[in-house]
mmCIF file with all atom_site columns, C-alpha atoms and ligand atoms in Angstrom:
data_model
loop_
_atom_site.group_PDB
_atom_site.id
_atom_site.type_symbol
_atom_site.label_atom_id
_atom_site.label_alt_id
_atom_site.label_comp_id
_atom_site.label_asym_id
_atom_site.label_entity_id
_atom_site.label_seq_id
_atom_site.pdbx_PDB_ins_code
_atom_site.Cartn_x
_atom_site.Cartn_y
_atom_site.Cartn_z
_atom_site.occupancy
_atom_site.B_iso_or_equiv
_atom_site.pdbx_formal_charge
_atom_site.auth_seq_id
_atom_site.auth_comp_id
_atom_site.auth_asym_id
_atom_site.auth_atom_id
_atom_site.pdbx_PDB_model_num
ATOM   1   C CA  . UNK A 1 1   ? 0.000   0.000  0.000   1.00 92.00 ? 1   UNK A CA  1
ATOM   2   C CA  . UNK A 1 2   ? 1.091   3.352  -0.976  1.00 98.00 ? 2   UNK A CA  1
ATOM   3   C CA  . UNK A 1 3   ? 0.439   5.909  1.914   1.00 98.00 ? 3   UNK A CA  1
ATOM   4   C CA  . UNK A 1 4   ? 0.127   9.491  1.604   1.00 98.00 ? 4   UNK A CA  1
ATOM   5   C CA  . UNK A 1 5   ? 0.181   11.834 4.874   1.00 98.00 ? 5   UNK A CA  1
ATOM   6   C CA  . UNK A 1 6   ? -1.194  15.211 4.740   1.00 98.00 ? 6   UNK A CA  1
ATOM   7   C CA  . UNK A 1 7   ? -3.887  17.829 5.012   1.00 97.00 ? 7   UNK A CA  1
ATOM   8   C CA  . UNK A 1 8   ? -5.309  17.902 1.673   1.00 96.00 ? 8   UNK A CA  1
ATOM   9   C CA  . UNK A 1 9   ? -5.891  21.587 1.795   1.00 94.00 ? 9   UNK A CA  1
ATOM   10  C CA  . UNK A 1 10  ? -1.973  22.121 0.761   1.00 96.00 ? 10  UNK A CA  1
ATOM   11  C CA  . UNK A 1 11  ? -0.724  22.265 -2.957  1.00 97.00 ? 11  UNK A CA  1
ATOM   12  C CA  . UNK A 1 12  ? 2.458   20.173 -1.738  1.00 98.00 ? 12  UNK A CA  1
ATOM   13  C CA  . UNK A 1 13  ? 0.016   17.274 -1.215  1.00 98.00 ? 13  UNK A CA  1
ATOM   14  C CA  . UNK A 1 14  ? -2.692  18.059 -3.838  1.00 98.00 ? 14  UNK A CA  1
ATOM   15  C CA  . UNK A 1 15  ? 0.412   17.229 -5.994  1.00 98.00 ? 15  UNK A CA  1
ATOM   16  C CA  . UNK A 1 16  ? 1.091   13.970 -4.775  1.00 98.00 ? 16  UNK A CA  1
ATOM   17  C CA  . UNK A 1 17  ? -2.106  12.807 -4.459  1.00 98.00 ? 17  UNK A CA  1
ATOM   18  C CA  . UNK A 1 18  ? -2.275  13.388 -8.487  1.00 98.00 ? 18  UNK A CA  1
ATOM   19  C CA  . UNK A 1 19  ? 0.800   11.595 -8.981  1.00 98.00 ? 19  UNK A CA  1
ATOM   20  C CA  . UNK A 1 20  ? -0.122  8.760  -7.337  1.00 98.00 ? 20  UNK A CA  1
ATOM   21  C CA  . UNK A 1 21  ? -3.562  8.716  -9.277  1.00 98.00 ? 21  UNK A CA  1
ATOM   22  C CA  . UNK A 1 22  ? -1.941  9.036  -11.861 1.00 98.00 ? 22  UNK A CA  1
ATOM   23  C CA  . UNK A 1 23  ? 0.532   6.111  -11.735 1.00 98.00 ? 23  UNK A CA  1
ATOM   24  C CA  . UNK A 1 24  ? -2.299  4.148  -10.931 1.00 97.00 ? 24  UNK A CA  1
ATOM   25  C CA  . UNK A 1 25  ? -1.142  3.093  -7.542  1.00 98.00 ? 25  UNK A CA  1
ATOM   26  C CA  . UNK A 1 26  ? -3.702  1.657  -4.875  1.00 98.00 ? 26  UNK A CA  1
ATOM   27  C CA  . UNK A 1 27  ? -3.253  4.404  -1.856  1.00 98.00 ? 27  UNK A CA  1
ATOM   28  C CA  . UNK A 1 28  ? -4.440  5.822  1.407   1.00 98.00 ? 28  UNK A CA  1
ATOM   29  C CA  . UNK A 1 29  ? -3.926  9.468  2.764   1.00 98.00 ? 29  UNK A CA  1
ATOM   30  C CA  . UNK A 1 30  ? -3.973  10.144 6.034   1.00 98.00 ? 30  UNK A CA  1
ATOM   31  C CA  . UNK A 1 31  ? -4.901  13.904 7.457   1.00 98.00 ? 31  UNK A CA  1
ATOM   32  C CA  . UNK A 1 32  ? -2.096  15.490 9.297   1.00 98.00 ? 32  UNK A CA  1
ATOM   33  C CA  . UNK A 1 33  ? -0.814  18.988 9.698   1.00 98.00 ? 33  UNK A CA  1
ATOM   34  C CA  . UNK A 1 34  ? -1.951  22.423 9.508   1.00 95.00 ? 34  UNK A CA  1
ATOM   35  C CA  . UNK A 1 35  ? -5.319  22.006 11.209  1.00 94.00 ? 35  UNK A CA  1
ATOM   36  C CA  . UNK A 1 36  ? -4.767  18.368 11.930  1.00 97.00 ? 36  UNK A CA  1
ATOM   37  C CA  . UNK A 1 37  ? -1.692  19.186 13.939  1.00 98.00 ? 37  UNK A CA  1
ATOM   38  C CA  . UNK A 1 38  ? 1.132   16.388 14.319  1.00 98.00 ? 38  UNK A CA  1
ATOM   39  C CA  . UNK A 1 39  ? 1.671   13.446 15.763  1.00 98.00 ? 39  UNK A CA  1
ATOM   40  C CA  . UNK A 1 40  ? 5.589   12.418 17.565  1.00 98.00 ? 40  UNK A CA  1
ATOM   41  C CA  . UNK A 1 41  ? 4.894   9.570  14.830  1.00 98.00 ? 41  UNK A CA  1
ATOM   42  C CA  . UNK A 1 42  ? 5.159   11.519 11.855  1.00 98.00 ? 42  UNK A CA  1
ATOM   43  C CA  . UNK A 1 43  ? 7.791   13.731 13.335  1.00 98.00 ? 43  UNK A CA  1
ATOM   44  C CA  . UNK A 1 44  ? 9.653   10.820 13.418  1.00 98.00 ? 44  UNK A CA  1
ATOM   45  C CA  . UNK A 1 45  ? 9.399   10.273 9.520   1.00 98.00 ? 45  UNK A CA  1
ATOM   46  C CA  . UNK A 1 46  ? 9.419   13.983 8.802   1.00 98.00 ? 46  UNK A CA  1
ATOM   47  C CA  . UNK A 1 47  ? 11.572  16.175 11.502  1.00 98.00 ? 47  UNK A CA  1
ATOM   48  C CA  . UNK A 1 48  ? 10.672  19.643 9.267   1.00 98.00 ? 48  UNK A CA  1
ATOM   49  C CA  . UNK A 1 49  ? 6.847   19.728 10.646  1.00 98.00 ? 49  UNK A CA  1
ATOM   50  C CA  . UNK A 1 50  ? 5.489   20.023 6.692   1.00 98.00 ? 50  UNK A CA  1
ATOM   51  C CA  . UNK A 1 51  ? 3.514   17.884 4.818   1.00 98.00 ? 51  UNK A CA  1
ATOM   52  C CA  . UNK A 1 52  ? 3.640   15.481 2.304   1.00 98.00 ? 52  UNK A CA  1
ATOM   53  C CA  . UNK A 1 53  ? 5.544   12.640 3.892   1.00 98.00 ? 53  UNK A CA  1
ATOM   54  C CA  . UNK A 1 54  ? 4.445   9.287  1.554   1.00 98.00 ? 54  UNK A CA  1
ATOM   55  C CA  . UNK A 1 55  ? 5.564   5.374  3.122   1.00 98.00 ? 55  UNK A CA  1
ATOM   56  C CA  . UNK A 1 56  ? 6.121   2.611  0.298   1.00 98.00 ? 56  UNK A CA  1
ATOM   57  C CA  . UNK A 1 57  ? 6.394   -0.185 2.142   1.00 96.00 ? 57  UNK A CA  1
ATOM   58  C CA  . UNK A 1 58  ? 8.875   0.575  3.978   1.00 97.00 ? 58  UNK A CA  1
ATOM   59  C CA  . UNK A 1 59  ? 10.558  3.101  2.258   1.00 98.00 ? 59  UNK A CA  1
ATOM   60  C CA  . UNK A 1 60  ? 10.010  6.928  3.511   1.00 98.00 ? 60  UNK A CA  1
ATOM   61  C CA  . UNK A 1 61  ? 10.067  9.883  1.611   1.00 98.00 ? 61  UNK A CA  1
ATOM   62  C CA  . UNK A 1 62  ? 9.576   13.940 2.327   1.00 98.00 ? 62  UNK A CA  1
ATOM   63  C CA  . UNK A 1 63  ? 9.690   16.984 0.051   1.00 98.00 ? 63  UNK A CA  1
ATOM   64  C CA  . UNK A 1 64  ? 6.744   17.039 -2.566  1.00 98.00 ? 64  UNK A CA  1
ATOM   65  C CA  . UNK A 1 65  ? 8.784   17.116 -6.232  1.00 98.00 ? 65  UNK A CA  1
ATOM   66  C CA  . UNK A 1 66  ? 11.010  14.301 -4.715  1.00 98.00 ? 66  UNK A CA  1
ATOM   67  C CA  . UNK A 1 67  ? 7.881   12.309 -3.838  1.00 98.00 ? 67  UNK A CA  1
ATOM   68  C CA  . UNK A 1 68  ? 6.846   12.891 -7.625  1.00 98.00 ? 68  UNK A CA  1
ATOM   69  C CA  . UNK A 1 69  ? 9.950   11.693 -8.955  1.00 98.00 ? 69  UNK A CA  1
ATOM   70  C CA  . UNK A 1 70  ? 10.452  8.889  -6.898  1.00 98.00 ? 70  UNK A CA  1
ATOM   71  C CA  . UNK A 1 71  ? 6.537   7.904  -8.060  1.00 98.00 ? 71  UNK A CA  1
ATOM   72  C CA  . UNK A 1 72  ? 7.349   8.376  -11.675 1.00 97.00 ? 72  UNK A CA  1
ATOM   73  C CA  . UNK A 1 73  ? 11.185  6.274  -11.423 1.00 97.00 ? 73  UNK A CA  1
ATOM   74  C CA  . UNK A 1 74  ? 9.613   3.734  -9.294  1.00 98.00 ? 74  UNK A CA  1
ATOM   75  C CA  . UNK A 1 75  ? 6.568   3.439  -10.934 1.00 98.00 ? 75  UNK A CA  1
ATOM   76  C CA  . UNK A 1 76  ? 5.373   4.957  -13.484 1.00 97.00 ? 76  UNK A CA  1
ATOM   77  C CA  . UNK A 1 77  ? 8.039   5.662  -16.266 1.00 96.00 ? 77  UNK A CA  1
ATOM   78  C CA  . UNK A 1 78  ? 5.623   6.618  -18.619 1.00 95.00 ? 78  UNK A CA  1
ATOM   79  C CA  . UNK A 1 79  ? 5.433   9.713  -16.476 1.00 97.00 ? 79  UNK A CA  1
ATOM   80  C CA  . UNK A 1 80  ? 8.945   10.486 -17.560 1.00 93.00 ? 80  UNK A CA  1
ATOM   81  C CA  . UNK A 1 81  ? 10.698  11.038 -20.679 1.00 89.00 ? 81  UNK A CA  1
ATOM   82  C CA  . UNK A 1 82  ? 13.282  8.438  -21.474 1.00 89.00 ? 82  UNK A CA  1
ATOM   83  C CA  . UNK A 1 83  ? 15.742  11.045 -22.870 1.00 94.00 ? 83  UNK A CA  1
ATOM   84  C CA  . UNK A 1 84  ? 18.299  12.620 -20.790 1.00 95.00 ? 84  UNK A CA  1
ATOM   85  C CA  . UNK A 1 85  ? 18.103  15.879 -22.180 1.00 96.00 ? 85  UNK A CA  1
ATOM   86  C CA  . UNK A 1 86  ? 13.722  16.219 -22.310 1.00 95.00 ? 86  UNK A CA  1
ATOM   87  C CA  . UNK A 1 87  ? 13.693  15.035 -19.138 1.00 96.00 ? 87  UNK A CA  1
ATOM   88  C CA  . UNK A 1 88  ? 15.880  17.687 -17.426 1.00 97.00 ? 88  UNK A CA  1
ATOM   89  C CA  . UNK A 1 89  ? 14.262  20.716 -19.352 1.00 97.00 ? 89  UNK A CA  1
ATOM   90  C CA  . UNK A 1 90  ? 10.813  18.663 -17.910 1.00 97.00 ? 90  UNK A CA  1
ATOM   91  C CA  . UNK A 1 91  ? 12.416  18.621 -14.495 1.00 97.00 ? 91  UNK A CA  1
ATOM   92  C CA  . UNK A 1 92  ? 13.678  22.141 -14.337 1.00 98.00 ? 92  UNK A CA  1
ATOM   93  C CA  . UNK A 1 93  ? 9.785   23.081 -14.009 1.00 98.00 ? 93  UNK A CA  1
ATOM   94  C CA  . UNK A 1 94  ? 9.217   20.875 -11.058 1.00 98.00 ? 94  UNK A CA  1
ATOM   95  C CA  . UNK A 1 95  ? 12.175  23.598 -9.524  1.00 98.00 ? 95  UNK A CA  1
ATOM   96  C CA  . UNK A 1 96  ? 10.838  26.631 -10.855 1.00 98.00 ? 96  UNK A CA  1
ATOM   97  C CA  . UNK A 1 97  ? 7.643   25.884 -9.516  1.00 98.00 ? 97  UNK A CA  1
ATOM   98  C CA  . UNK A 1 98  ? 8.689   26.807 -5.894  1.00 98.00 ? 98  UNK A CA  1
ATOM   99  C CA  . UNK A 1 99  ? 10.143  29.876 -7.214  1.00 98.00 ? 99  UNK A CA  1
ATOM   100 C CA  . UNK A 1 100 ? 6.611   30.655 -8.187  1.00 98.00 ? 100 UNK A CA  1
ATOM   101 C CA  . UNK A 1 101 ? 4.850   29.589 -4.909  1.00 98.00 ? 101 UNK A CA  1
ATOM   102 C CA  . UNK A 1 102 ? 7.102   31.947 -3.230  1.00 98.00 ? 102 UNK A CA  1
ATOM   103 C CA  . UNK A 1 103 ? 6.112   34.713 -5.890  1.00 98.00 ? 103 UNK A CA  1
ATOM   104 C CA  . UNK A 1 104 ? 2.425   33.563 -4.965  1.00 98.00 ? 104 UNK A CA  1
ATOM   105 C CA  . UNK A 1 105 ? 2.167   33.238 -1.324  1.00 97.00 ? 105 UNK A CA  1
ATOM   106 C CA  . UNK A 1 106 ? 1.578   36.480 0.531   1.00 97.00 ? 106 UNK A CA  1
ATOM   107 C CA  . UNK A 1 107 ? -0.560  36.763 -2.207  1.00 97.00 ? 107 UNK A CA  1
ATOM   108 C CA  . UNK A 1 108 ? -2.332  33.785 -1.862  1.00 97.00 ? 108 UNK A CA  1
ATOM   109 C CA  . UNK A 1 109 ? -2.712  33.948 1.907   1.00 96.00 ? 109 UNK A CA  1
ATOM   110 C CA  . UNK A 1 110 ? -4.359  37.890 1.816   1.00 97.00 ? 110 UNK A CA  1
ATOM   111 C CA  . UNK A 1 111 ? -6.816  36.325 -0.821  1.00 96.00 ? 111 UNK A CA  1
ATOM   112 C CA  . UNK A 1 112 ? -7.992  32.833 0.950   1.00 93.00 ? 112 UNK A CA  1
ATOM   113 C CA  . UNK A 1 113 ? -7.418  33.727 4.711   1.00 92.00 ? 113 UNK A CA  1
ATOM   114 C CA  . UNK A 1 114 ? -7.801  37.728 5.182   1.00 96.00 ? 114 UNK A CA  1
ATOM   115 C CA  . UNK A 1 115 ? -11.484 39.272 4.621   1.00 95.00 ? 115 UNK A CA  1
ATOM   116 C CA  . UNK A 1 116 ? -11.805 41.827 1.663   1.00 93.00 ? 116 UNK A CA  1
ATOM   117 C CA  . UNK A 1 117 ? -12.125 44.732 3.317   1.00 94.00 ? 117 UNK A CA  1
ATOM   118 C CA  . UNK A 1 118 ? -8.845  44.226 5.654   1.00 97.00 ? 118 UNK A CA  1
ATOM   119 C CA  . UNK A 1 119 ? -6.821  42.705 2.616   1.00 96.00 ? 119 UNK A CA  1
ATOM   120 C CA  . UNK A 1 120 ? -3.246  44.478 2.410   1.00 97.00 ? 120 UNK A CA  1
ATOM   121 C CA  . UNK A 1 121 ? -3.847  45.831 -1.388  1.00 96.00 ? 121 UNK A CA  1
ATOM   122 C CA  . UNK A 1 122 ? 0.293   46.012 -1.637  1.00 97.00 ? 122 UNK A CA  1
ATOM   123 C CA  . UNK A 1 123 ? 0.926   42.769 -1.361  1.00 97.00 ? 123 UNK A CA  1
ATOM   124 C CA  . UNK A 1 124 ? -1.704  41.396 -3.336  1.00 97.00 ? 124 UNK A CA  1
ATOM   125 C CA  . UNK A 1 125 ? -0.871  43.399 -6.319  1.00 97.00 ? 125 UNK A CA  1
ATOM   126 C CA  . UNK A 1 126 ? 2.972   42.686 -5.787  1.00 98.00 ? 126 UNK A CA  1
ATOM   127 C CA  . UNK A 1 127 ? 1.800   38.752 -6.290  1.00 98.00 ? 127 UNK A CA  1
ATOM   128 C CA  . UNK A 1 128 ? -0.479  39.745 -9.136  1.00 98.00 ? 128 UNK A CA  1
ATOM   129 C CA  . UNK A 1 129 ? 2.344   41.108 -10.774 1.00 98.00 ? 129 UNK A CA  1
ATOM   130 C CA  . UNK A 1 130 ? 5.258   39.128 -9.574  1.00 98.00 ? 130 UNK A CA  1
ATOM   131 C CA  . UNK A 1 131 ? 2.647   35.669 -10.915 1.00 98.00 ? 131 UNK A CA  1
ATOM   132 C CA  . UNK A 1 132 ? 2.033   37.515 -14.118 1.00 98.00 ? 132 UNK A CA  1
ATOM   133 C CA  . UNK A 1 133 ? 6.124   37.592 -15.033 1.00 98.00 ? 133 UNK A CA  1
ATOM   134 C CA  . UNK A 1 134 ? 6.383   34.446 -14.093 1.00 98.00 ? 134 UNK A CA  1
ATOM   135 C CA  . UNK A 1 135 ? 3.677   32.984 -16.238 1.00 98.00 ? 135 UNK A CA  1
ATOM   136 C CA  . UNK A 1 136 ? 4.470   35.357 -19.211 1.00 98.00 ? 136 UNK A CA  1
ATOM   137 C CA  . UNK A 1 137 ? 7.339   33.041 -19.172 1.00 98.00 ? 137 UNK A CA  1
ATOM   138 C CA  . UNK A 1 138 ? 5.480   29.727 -18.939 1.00 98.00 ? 138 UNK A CA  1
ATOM   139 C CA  . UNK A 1 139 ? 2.592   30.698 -21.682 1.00 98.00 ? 139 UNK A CA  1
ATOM   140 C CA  . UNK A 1 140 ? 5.770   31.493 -24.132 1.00 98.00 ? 140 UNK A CA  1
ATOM   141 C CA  . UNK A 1 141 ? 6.603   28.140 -23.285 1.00 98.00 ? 141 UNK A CA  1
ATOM   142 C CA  . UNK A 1 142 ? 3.343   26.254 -24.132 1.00 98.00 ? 142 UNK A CA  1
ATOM   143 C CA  . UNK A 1 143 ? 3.254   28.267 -27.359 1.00 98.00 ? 143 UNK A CA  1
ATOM   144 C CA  . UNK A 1 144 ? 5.739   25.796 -28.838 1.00 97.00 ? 144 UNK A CA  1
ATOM   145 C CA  . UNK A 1 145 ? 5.271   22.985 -27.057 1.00 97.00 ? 145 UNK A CA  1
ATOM   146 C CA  . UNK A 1 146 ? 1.766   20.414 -26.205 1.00 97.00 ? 146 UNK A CA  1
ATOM   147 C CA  . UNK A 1 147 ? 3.119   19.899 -22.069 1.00 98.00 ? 147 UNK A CA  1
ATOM   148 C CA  . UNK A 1 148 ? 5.863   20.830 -19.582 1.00 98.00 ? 148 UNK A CA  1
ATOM   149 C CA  . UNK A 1 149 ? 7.089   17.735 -19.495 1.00 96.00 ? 149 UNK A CA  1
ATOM   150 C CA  . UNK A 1 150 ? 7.387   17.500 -23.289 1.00 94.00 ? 150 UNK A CA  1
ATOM   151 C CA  . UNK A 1 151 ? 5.401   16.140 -26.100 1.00 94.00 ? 151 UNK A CA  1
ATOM   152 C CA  . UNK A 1 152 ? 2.868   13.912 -23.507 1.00 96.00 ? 152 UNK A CA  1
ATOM   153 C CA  . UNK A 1 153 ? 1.973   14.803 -20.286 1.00 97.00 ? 153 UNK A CA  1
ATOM   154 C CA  . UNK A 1 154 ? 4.333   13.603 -17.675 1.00 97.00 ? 154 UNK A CA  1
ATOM   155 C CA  . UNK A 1 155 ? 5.243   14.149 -13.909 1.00 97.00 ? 155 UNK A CA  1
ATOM   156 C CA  . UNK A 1 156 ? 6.480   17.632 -14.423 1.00 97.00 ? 156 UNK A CA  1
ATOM   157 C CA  . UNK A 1 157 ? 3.293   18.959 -15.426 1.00 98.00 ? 157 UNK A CA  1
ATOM   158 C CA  . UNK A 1 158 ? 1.972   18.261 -12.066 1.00 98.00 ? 158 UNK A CA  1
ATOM   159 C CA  . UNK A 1 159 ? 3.404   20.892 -9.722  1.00 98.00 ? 159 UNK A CA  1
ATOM   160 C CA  . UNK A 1 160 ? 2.901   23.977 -12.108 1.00 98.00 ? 160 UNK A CA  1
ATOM   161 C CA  . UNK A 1 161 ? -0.573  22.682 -13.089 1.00 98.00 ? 161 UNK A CA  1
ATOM   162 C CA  . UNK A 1 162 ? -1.635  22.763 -9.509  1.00 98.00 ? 162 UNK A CA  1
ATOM   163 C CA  . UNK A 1 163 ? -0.298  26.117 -8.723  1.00 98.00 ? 163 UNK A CA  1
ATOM   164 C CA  . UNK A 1 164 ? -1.670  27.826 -12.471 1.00 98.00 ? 164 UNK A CA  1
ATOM   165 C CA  . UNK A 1 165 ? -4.892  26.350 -10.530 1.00 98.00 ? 165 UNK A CA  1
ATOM   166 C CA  . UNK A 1 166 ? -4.704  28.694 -7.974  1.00 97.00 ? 166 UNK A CA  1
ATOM   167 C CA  . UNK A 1 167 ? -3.917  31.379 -10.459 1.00 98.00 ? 167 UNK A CA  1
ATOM   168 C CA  . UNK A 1 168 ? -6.250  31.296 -12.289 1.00 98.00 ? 168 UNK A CA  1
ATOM   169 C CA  . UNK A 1 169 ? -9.211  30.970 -9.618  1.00 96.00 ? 169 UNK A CA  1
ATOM   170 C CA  . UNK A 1 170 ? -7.663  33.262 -6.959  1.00 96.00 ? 170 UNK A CA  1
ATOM   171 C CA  . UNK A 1 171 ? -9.121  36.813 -8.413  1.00 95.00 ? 171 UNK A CA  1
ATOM   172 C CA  . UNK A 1 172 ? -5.784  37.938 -8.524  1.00 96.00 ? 172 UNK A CA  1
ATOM   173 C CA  . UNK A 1 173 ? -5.192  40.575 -11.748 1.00 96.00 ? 173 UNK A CA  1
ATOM   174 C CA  . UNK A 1 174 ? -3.255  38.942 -14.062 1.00 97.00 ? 174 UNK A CA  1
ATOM   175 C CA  . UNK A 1 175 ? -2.061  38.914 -17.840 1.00 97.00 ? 175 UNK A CA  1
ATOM   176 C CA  . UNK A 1 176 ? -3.796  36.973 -20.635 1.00 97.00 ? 176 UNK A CA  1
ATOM   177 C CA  . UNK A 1 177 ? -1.973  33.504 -21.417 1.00 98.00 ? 177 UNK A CA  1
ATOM   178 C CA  . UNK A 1 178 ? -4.222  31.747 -23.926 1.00 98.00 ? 178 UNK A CA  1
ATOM   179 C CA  . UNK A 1 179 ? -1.396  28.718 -24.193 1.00 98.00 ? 179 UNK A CA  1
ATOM   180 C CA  . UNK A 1 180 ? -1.105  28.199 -20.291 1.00 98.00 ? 180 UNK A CA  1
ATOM   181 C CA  . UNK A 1 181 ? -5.526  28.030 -20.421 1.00 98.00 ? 181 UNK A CA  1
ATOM   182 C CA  . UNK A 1 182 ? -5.296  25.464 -23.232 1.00 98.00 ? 182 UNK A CA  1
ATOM   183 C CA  . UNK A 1 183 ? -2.848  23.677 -21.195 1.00 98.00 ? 183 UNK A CA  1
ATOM   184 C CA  . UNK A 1 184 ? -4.924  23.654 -18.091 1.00 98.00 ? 184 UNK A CA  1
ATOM   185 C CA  . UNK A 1 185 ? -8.089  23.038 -19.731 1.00 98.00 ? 185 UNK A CA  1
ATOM   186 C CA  . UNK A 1 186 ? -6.186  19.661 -21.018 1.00 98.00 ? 186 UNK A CA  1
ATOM   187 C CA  . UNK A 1 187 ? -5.105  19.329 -17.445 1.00 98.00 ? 187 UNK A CA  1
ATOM   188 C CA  . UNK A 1 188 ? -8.572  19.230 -16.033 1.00 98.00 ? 188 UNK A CA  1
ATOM   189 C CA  . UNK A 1 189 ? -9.529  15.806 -17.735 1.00 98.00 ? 189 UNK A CA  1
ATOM   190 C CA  . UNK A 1 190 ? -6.315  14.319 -15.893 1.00 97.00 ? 190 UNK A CA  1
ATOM   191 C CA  . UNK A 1 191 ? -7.656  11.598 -13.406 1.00 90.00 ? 191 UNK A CA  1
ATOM   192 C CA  . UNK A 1 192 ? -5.864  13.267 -10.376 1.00 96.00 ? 192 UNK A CA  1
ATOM   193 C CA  . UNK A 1 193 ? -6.969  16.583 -11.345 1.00 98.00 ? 193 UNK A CA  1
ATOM   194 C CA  . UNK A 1 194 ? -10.208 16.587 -9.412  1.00 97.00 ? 194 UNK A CA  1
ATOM   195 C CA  . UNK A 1 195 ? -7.968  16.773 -5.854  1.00 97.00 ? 195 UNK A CA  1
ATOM   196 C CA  . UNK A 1 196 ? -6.418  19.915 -6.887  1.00 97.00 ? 196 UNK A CA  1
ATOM   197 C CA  . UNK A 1 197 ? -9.518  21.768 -6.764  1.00 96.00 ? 197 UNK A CA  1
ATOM   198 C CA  . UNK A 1 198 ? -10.306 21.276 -3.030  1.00 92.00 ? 198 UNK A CA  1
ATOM   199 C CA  . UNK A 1 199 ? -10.815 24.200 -1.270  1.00 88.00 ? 199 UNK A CA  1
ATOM   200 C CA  . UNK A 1 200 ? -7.211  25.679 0.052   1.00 81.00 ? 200 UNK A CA  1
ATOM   201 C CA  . UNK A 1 201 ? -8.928  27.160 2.995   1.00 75.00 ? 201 UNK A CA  1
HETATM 202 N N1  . GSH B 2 .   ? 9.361   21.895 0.062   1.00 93.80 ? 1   GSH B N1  1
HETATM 203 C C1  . GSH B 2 .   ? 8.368   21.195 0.843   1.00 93.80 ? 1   GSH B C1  1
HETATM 204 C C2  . GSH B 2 .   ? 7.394   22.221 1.384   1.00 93.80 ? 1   GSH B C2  1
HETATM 205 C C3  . GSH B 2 .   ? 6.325   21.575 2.224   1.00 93.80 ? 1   GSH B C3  1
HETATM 206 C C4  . GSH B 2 .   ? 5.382   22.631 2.807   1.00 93.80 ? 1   GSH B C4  1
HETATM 207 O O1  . GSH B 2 .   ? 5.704   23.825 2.911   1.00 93.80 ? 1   GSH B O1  1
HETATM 208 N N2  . GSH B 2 .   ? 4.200   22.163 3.179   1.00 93.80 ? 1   GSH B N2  1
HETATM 209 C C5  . GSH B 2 .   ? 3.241   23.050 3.816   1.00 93.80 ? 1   GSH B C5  1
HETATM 210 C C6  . GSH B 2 .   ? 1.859   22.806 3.227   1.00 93.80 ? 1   GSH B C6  1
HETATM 211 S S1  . GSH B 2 .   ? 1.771   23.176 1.493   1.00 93.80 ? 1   GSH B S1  1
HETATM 212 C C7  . GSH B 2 .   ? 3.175   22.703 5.280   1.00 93.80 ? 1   GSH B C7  1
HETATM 213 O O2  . GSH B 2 .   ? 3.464   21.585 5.670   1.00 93.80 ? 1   GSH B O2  1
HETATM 214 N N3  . GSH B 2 .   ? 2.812   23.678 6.136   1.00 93.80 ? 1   GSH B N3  1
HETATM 215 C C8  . GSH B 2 .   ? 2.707   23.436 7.556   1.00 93.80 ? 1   GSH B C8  1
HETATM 216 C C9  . GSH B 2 .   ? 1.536   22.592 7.946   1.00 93.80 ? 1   GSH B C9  1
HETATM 217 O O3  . GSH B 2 .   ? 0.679   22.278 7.132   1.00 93.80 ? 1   GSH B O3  1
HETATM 218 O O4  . GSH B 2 .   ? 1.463   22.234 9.126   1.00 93.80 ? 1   GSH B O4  1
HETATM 219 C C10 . GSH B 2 .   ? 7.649   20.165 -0.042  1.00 93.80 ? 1   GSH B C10 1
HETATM 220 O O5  . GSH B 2 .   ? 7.518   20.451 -1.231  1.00 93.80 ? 1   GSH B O5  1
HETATM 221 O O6  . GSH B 2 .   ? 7.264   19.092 0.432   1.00 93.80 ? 1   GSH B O6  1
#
């Protein structure tokens, strides 16, 4: 049994959760952090008090993109170019994607978590604009090419594709990027994808 552990009101799980959906593994999730608090258990397996942790048998892993790639290695190579050189421009994604939940966050946390009338306006509109750079970058990207992770959809769409989620359903202003809608329209019909849209709250 695959096990997941995490609140699945965080991205960093929503992700794995897709992945392992996607790989077609037979899994269980657990609730813990954030809300849920933690357990001396799970501190055991994960000392940094964050979420996802996943067990496979007995093997343990933390931090989210690691999780994904140790899914797609293990299994589901399907999930990951064979090439040496489409996989890394696949996997360089996976990285940037922090990058971009760091340009999101205070963002992110004035929209879901402060009321509109107490929202601090300067930080929401330095996200909105920070996340608009960012994805001016990713929708020149999907001009030229079907998926992140190449020419099929792969592991590496999986952590952008839950954060252009957010995105593009947080009310944030933001720049047009017809290529990165297409792209998450596709994304949508992904088995998996119907985790990402729980409620971050
Ligand atoms: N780089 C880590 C970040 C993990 C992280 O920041 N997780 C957040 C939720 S998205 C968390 O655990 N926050 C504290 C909590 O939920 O108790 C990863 O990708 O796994």
């Amino acid at each position: 049994m695959f096990t997941i552990w995490g609140r699945l009101n965080s991205h960093n799980v929503k992700k794995v959760v897709w992945a392992t959906v996607e790989a077609g593994l037979e899994w269980e999730r657990h609730d813990i952090g954030g809300q849920f608090g933690y357990t001396p258990e799970y501190l055991a397996m994960n000392p940094n008090r964050l979420v996802p942790t996943i067990q496979d048998g007995d093997f343990t892993l933390w931090e989210s993109n690691a999780i994904l790639r140790y899914i797609a290695d293990q299994h589901a190579r399907h999930l990951w170019s064979g090439d040496t050189q489409t996989r890394a421009k696949a996997d360089r994604w996976m990285d940037w994607q922090f990058q971009f939940a760091d340009a999101q966050r205070e963002a992110f946390l004035q929209m879901v978590r402060v009321p509109e009338g107490e929202r601090d306006k300067a930080k929401v509109e330095k996200g909105a604009q920070a996340t608009s750079a960012m994805m001016a970058i990713l929708e020149e990207t999907l001009a030229s090419q079907e998926w992140l992770s190449g020419k099929d959809f792969g592991i590496a769409d999986i952590p952008m594709g839950t954060y252009t989620h957010t995105w593009l359903t947080l009310g944030l202003d933001r720049i047009e990027t017809p290529h990165v809608r297409a792209w998450y329209e596709k994304l949508k019909l992904r088995p998996g994808f119907k985790y990402v849209t729980i409620p971050l709250t």
